[in-house]
XYZ file of C-alpha atoms in Angstrom:
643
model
C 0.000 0.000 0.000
C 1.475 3.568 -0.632
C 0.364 7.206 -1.646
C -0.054 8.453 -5.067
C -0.470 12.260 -6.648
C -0.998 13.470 -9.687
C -1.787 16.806 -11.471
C -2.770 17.274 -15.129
C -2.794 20.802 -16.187
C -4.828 22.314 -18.604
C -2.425 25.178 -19.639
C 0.776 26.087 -17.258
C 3.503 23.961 -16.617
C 3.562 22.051 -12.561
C 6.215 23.360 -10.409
C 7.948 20.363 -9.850
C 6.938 21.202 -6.172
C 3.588 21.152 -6.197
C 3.653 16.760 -6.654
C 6.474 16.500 -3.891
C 4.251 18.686 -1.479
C 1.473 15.944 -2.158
C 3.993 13.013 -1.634
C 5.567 14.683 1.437
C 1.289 14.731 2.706
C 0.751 10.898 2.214
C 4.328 10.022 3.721
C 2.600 7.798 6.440
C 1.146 5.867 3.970
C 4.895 5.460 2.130
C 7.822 6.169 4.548
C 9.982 3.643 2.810
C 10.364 6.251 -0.533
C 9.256 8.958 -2.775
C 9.616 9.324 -6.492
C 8.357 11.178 -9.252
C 7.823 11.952 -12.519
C 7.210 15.186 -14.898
C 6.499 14.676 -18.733
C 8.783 16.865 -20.784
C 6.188 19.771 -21.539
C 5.651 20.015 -17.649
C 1.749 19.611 -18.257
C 1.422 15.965 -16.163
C 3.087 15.312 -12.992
C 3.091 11.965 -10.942
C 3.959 10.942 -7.417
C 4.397 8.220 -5.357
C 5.152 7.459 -1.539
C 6.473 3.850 -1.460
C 5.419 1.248 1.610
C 7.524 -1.738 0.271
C 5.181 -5.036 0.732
C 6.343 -7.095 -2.928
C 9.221 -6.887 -4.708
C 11.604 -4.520 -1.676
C 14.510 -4.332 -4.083
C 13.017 -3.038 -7.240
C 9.481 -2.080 -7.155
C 10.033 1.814 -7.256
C 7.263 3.781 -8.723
C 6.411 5.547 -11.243
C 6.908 2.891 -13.587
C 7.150 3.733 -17.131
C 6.494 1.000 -20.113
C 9.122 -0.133 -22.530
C 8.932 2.724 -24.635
C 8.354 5.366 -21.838
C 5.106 6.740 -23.224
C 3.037 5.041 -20.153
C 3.852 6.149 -16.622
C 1.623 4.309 -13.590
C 1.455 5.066 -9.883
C -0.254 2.335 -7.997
C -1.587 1.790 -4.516
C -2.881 -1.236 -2.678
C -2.357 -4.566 -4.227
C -3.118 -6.953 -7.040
C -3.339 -10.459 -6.304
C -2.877 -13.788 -8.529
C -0.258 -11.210 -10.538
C 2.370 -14.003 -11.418
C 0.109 -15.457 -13.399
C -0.826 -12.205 -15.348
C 2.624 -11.420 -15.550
C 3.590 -14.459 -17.293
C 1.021 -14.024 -19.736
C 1.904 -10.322 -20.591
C 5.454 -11.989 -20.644
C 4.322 -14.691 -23.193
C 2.857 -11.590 -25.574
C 6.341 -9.850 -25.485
C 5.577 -7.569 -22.412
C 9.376 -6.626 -20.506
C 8.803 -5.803 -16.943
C 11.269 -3.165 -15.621
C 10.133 -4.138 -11.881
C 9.274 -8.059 -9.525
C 6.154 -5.904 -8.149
C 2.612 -6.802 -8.562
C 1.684 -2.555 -9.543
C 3.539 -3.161 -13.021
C 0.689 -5.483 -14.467
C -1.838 -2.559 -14.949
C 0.543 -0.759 -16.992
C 0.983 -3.907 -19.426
C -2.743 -4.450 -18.979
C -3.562 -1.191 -20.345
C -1.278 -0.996 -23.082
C -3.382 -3.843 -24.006
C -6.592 -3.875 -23.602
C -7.251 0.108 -22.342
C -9.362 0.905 -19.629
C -10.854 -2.161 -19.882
C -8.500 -3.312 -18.495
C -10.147 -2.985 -14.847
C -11.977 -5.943 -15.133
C -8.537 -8.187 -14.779
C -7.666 -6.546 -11.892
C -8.669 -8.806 -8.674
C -7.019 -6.687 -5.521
C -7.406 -3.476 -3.347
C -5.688 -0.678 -5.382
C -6.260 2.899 -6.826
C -4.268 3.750 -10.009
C -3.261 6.409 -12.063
C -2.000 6.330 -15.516
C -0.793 8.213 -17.858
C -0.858 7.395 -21.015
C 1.527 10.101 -23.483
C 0.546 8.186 -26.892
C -3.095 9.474 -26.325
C -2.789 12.174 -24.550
C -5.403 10.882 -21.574
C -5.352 10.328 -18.161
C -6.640 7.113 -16.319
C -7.684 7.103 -12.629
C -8.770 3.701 -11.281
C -10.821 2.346 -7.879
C -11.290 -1.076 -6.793
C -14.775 -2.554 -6.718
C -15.658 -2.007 -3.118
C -13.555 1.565 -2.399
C -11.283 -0.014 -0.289
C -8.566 2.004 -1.291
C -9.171 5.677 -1.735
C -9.006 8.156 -4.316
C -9.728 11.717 -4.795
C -9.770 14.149 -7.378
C -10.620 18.268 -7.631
C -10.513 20.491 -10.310
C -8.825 23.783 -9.515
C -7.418 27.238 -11.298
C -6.599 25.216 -15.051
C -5.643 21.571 -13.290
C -6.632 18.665 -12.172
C -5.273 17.496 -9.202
C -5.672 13.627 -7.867
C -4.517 12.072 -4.480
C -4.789 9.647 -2.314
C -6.350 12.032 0.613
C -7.894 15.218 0.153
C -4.887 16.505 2.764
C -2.434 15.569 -0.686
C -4.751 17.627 -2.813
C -4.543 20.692 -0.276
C -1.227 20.740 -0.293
C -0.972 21.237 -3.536
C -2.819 24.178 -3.388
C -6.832 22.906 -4.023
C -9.027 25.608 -1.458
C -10.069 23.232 2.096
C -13.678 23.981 2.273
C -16.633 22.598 3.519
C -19.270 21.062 1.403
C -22.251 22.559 3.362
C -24.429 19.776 1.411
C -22.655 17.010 2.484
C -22.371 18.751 6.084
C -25.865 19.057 6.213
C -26.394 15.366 4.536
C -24.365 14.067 8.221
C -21.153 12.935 5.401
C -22.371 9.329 5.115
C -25.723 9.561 2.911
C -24.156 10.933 0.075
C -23.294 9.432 -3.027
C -20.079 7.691 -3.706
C -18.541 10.528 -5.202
C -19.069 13.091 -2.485
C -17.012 14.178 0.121
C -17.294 16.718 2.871
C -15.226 19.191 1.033
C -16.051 21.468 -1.373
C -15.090 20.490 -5.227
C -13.261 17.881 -3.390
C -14.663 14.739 -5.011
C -13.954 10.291 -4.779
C -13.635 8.377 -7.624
C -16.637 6.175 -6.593
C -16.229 2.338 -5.887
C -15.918 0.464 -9.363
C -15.309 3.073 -11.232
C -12.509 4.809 -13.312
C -12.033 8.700 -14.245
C -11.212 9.355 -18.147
C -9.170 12.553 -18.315
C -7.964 15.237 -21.137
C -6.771 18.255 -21.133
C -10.134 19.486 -22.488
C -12.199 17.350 -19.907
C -12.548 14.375 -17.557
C -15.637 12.182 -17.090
C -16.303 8.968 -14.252
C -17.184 5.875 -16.034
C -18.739 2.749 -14.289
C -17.045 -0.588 -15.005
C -18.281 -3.176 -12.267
C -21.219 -2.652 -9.542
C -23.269 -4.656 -6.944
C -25.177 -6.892 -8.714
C -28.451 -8.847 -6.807
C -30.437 -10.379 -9.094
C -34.460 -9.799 -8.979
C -36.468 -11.917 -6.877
C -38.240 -13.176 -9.884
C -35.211 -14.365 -11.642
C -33.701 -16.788 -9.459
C -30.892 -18.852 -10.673
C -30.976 -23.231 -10.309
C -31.758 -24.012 -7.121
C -28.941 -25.149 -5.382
C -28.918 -27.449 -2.134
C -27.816 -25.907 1.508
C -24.824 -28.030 1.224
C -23.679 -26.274 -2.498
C -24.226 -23.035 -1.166
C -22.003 -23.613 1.970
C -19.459 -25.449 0.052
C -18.925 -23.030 -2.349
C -18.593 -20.093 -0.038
C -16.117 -21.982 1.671
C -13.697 -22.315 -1.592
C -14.152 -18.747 -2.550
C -13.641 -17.569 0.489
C -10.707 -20.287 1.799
C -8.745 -18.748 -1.889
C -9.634 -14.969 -1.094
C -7.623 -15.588 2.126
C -5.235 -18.047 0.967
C -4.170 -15.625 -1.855
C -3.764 -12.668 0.602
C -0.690 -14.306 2.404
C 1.116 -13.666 -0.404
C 3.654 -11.235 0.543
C 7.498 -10.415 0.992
C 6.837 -9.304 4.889
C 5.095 -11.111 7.194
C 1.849 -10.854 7.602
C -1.031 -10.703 10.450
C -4.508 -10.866 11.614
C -6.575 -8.289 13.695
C -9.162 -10.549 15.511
C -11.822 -9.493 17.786
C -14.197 -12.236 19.332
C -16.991 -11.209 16.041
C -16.892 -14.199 13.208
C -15.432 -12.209 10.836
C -12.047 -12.113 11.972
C -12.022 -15.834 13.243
C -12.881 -16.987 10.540
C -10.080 -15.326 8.506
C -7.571 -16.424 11.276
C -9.256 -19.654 11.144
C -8.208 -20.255 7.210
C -5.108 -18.747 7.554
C -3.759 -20.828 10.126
C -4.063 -23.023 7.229
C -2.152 -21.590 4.707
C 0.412 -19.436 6.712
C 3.828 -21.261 7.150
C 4.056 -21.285 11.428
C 1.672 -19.851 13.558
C 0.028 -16.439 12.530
C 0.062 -13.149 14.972
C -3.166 -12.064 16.098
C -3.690 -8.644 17.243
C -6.624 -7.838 19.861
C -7.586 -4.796 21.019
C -9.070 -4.854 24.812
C -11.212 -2.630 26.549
C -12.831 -1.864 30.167
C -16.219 -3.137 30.505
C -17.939 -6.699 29.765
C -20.283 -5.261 27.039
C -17.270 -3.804 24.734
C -14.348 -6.438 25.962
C -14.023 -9.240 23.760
C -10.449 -10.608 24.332
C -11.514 -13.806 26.398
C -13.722 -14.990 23.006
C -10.699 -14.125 20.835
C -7.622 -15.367 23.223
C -10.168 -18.296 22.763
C -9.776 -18.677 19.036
C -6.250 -17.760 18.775
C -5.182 -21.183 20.818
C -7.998 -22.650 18.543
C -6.195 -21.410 15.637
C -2.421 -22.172 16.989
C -1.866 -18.296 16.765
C 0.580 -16.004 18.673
C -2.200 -13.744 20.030
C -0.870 -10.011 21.260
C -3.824 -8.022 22.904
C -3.693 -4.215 22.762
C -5.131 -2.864 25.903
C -7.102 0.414 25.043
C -8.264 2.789 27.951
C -10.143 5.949 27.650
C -7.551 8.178 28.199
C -5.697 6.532 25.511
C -8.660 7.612 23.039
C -8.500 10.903 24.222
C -4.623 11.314 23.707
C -4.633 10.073 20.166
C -8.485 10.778 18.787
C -7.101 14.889 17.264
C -4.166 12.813 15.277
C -6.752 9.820 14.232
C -9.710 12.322 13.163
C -6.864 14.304 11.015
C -6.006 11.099 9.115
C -9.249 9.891 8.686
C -10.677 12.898 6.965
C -14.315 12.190 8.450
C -15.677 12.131 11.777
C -16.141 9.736 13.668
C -19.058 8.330 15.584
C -17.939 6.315 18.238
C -14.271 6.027 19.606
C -13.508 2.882 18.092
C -11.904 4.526 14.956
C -9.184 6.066 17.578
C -8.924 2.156 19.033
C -8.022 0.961 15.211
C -5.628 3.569 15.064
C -4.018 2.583 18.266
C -4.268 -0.990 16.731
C -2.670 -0.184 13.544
C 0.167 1.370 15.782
C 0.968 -1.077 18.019
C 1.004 -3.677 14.442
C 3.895 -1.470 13.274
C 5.692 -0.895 16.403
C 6.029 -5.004 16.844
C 7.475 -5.406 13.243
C 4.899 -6.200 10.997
C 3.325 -4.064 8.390
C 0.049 -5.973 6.574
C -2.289 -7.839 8.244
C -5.583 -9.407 7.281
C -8.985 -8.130 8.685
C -12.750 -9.072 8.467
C -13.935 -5.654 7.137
C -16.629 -5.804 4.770
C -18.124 -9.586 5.929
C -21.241 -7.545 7.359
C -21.608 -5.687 3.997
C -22.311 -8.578 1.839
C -23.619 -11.426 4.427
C -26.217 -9.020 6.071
C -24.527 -9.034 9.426
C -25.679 -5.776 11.066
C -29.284 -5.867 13.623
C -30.427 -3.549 11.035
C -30.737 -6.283 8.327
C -32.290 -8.740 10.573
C -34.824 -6.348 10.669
C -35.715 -5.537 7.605
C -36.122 -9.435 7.707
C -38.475 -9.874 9.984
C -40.125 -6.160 8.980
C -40.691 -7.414 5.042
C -40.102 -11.112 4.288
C -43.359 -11.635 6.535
C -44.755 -14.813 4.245
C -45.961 -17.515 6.822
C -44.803 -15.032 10.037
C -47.335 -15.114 13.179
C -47.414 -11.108 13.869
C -47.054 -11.844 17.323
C -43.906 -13.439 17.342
C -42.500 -11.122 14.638
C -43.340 -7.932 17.371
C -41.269 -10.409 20.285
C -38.086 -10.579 18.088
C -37.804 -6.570 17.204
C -38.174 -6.166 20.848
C -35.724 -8.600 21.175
C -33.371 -7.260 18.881
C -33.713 -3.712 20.515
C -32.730 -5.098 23.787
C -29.922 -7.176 22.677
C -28.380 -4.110 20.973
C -28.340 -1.562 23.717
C -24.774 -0.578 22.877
C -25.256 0.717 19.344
C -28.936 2.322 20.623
C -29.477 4.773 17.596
C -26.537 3.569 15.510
C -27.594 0.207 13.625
C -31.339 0.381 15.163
C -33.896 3.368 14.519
C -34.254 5.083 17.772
C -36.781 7.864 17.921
C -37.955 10.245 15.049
C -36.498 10.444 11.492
C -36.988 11.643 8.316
C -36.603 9.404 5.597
C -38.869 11.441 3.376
C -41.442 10.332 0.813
C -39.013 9.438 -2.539
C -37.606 6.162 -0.628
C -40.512 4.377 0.320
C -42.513 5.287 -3.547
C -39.708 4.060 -5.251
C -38.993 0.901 -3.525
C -42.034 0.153 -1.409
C -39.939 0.390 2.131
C -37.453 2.550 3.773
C -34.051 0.027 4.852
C -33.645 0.458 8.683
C -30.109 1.547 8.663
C -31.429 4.371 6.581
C -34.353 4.996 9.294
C -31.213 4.987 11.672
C -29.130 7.086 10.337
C -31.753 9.691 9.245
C -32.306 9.353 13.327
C -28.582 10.686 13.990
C -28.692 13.109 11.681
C -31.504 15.047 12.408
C -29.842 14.771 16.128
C -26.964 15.980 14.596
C -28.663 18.781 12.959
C -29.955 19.631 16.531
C -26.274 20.945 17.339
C -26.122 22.944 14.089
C -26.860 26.783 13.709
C -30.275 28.193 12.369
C -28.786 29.844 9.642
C -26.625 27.343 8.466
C -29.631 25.253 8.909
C -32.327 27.303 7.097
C -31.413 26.998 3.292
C -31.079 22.987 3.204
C -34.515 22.729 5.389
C -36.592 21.448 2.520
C -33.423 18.649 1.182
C -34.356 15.243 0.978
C -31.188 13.557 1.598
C -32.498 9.997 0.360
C -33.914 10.967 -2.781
C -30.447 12.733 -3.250
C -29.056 9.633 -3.251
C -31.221 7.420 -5.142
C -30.766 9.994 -7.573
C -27.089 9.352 -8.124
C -28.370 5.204 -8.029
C -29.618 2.865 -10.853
C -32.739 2.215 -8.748
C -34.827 0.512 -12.148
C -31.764 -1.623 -12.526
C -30.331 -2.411 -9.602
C -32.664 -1.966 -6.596
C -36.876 -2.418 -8.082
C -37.454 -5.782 -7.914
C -35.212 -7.210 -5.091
C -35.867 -8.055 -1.537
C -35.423 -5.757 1.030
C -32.641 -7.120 2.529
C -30.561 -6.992 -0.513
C -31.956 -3.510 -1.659
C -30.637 -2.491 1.894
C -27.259 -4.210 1.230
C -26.867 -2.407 -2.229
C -27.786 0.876 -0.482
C -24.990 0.286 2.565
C -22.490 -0.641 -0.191
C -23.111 2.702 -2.416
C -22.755 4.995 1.269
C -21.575 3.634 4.703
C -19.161 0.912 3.340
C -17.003 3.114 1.562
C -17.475 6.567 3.459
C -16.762 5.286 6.916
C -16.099 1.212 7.387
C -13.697 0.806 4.872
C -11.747 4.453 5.731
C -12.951 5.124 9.474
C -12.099 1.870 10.519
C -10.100 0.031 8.029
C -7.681 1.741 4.927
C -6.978 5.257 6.954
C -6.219 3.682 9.976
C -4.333 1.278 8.754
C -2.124 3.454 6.981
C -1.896 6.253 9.399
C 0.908 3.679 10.566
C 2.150 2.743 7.501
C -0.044 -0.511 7.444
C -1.094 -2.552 5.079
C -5.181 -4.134 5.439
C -6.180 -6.784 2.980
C -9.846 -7.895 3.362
C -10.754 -11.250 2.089
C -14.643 -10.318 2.418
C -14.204 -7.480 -0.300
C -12.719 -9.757 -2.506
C -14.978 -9.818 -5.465
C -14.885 -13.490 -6.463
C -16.074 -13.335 -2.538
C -18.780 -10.971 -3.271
C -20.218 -11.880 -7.056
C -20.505 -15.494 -5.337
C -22.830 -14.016 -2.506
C -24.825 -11.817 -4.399
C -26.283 -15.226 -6.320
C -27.085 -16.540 -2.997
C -30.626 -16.317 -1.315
C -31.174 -14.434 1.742
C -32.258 -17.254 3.978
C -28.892 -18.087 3.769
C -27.404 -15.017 5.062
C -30.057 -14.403 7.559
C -31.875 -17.805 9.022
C -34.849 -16.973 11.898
C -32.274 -14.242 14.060
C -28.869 -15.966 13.192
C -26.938 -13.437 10.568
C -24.737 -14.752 8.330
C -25.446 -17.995 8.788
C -23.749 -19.341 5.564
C -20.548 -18.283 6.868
C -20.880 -19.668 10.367
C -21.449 -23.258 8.358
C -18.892 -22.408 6.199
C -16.077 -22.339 8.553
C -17.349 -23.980 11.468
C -14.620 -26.533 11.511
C -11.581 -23.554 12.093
C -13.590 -21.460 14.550
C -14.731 -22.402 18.193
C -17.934 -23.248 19.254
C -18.290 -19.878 21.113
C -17.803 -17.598 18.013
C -20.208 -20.032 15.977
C -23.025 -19.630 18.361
C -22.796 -16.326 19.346
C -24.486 -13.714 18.243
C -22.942 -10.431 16.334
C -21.590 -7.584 18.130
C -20.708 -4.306 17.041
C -17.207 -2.985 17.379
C -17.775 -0.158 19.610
C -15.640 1.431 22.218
C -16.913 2.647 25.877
C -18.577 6.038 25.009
C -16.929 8.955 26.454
C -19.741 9.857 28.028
C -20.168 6.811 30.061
C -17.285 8.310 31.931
C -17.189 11.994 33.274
C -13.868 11.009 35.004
C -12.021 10.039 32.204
C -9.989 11.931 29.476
C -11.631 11.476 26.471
C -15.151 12.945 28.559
C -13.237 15.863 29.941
C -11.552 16.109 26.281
C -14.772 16.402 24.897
C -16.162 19.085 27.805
C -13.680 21.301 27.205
C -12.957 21.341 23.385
C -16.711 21.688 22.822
C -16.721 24.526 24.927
C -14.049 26.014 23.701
C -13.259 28.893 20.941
C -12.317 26.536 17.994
C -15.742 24.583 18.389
C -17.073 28.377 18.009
C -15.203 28.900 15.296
C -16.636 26.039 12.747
C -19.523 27.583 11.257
C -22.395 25.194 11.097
C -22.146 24.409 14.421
C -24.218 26.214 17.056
C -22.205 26.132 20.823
C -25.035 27.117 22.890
C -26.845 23.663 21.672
C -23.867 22.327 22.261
C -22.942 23.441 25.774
C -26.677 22.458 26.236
C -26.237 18.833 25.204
C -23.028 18.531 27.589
C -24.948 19.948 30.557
C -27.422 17.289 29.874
C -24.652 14.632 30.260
C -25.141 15.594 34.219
C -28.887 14.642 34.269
C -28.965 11.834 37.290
C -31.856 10.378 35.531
C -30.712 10.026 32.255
C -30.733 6.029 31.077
C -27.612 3.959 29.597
C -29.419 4.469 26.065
C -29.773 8.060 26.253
C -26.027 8.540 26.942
C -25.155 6.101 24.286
C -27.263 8.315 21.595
C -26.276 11.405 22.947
C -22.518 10.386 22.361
C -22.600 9.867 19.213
C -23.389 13.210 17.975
C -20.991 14.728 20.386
C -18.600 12.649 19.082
C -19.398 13.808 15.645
C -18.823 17.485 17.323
C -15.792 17.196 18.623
C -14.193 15.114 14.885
C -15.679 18.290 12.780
C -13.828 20.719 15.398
C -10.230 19.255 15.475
C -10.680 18.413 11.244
C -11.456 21.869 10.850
C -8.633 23.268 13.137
C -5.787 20.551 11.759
C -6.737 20.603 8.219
C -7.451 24.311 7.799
C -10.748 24.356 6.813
C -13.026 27.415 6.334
C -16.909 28.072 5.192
């Protein structure tokens, strides 16, 4: 994994600066070298900060073709590329480098932009390609590696972090849309800056001097309820889920450093510990974070599985005053706020991974994405696949399912109020729950924001924003409601928060690289064929993955329910640092100073926090839009951010 920059001017040469400003921005995600590259008229300009995973010796970047007329920068990784490579050898392809990044620059001379759909990895590209003149910016399938792009004064500027494209001069500003919006129900190529945009998930960005344009080349793909493939037996489905998933794994291992697992006592991570253990040569390190309190403390369940598994198992103890030391340095590398202080924890995680030698590990991001996973899902189960349901006992299980997810009240579950408007419910007959939920913390969110700021977006339908951006004839009318709800989380909170806030920009705040087997899209295209009574059965999520791997995980993980990686909230604990933290940066000048939100509400909301009567759920709501507070005051102060 590394950091990559690049600027294509319309008019004026680059100063050679402007690319080694971006590369100097992105050096945590490449400490182990810089290089770059100018063509000769000074109108394109690449960079590239190196983390050496594959090929250490020679894998420097930019790497030109054999006649120098193609120049690449690549981050992330492409997998299965020996056996591309000797097929571009076997057409009369010379590779300057051993690394997996040159492929996509033989690929392309080939077969163009099509090329994409050879790639099987995590990566973000750029090319440039002199013979045509055109630039070539491309995304994996899922997002997890990101990608950014702005057009400013007669350039185009592209970077791995929007802090690379400030740097290199684009205007830090906030996108009072996506502000408003609460930055996660937005489409995939918004951000929370202004004419600061993503290359979306699965797609690629075509640029001339004269123009640029996204195009689409791979999307999430349920088929309609009414065209079901063959039926298949229980026993096909599990066994092939298994063998996609066992290779997605298997195929990850492949590296020149040693590799890891982060493993927390959810199914997700055992299970990828569980099918490394047997592919890795020796046992495999397994990193745990730990935390005060039964409810958020699941070390037992995964020191558990690591003797299961034959692992070396390191746990990271995490304590609130930890959080509180490291959350201003976490928030600035995410880029978006957090909700919850478990995106500190990962970068704490991602730290300690470093600091003991290793730099990639293997995580179970993305498993809840495509096997329905989260409480919301089980409710839109139970809420719209209601065939042969008694209503009684479908009222006993959402009560049950509120109660057994007091920890993320508000979060995965609707709690209270929301607008979801009118658009989402005539266009697919329902509103998904995580959408109800969301819609819930945002208009909380909104509670904290000024009048003014307020006033001009009053009448915005957030949701019909973003089905507006969305193929809804073609890819959501028709389908279930659990897998219009999956689509929905894949186009919004998978890449704007899971895959950043708690995997890529964590990860490589410390110069760490994340591979996740779920996100593979063998992984994925294999799942979206599958029926929904296999991912959800009665209450028990993904239940094709529990029988998939039930032989390398223990009995406790297979039974047990999910649980949602959370961290205590701050306000759980007026004694600790990250609560005082909170207290006094909210009340403080630079929360004054960002201009959508309002400090008497927010002074308001902390004095609330001493209310002797207020429940465990109430505090647990109430912290998440502080939370959001306090990530949009230290982003705005660290990353110099104005209206």
């Amino acid at each position: 994994m590394c950091g990559i920059a690049a600027v294509l001017s319309r008019h004026a040469p680059i100063d050679p600066e402007t690319v080694r400003a971006a590369t100097a921005a992105l050096h945590h995600r490449g400490p182990d070298g810089r290089g770059h590259w100018r063509s000769d008229d000074g109108l394109v300009a690449l960079g590239h900060a190196r983390l050496s995973i594959i090929d250490l010796a020679t894998g420097d970047q930019p790497i030109s073709n054999e006649d120098g007329t193609i120049q690449v920068v690549v981050n992330g990784e492409f997998y299965d590329f020996e056996r591309i490579r000797a097929q571009l050898e076997e057409r009369g392809h010379r590779f300057r480098t051993k690394s997996d990044s040159e492929i996509v620059l033989h690929l392309y001379e080939d077969y163009g932009p099509e090329c994409l759909h050879r790639l099987r990895g995590e990566y973000a590209f750029v090319i440039w390609d002199g013979r045509n003149h055109r630039l070539i910016a491309g995304r994996d399938r899922f997002g997890v590696k990101p990608l950014f792009y702005a057009q400013h004064d007669g350039a185009l500027y592209l970077g791995s972090e929007a802090k690379a494209l400030f740097a290199m001069g684009v205007p830090a500003r906030w996108s009072h849309d996506a502000v408003y919006a609460g930055g996660f129900i937005i489409p995939g190529e918004r951000t929370l800056f202004r004419g600061v945009n993503a290359v979306p998930p699965g797609h690629y960005l075509r640029a001339t001097r004269e123009s640029h344009r996204l195009h689409q080349y791979w999307d999430v793909a349920y088929p309609r309820d009414d065209r079901a493939g063959p039926p298949r037996s229980e026993e096909e489905y599990v066994e092939g889920f298994r063998e996609v998933l066992e290779d997605a794994v298997k195929t990850r291992l492949r590296a020149d450093v040693p590799v890891g697992c982060y493993l927390s006592g959810g199914i997700d991570s055992c299970a990828v510990l569980g099918l490394a253990s047997l592919h890795h040569d020796g046992p495999v390190r397994a990193y745990t974070l730990t935390f005060d309190g039964p409810q958020y403390d699941e070390s037992v369940i995964a020191e558990e599985m690591a003797r299961r598994a034959g692992a070396t198992y390191q746990p990271i103890p995490m304590r609130q005053e930890d959080l509180a030391n490291h959350f201003r340095a976490a928030v600035i590398q995410s880029e978006i706020p957090f909700i919850n202080g478990h995106t500190v924890a990962k970068f704490m995680l991602s730290r300690a991974v470093r600091e003991s030698g290793y730099k990639v590990v293997l995580t179970g991001e993305g498993s809840d994405e495509i096997l329905a996973g989260y409480p919301h899902f089980r409710r839109d189960m139970l809420l719209h696949h209601t065939v042969g349901q008694d209503p009684d006992e479908t009222e006993r299980l959402l009560a049950k399912l509120v109660e057994d997810n007091q920890v993320s009240r508000g979060l995965l579950l609707p709690e209270g109020d929301s607008d979801t408007g009118d658009v989402c419910r005539t266009l697919l007959g329902y509103v998904p729950s995580w959408l109800e939920a969301m819609t819930g913390t945002g208009a909380r969110m909104r509670g904290l924001m000024r009048d003014d700021f307020l006033e001009p977006h009053r009448r915005t339908d957030v949701i019909a924003t973003l089905l507006s951006s969305l193929d809804v004839r073609g890819r959501l009318q028709g389908r279930n409601a659990v897998h219009g709800a999956l689509y929905l989380w894949a186009k919004t909170a998978l890449p704007h928060y899971i895959l950043s806030n708690l995997g890529d920009r964590m990860e490589m705040a410390h110069s760490v690289e994340g591979r996740v087997p779920f996100m593979d899209h063998n992984v994925a295209e294999y799942l979206h064929q599958v029926p929904v009574s296999m991912k959800i059965r009665g209450m028990t999520e993904k239940y094709i993955l529990r029988e998939a791997v039930k032989d390398v995980i223990t009995d406790t993980v297979y039974e047990r329910q999910k649980h949602p990686f959370l961290s205590p909230p701050a306000t759980l604990h007026p004694e600790e640092p990250l609560h005082a933290l909170m207290q006094d940066t909210l009340r403080g000048s630079a929360a004054a100073s960002v201009p959508f939100l309002d400090q008497k509400k927010l002074v308001a909301a902390l004095d609330g926090l001493r209310d002797p009567d207020a429940d465990f759920g109430h505090q647990v709501i109430t912290d998440q839009v502080l939370t959001l507070a306090l990530s949009f005051v230290f982003m705005q102060e660290a990353l110099g951010i104005t209206a």
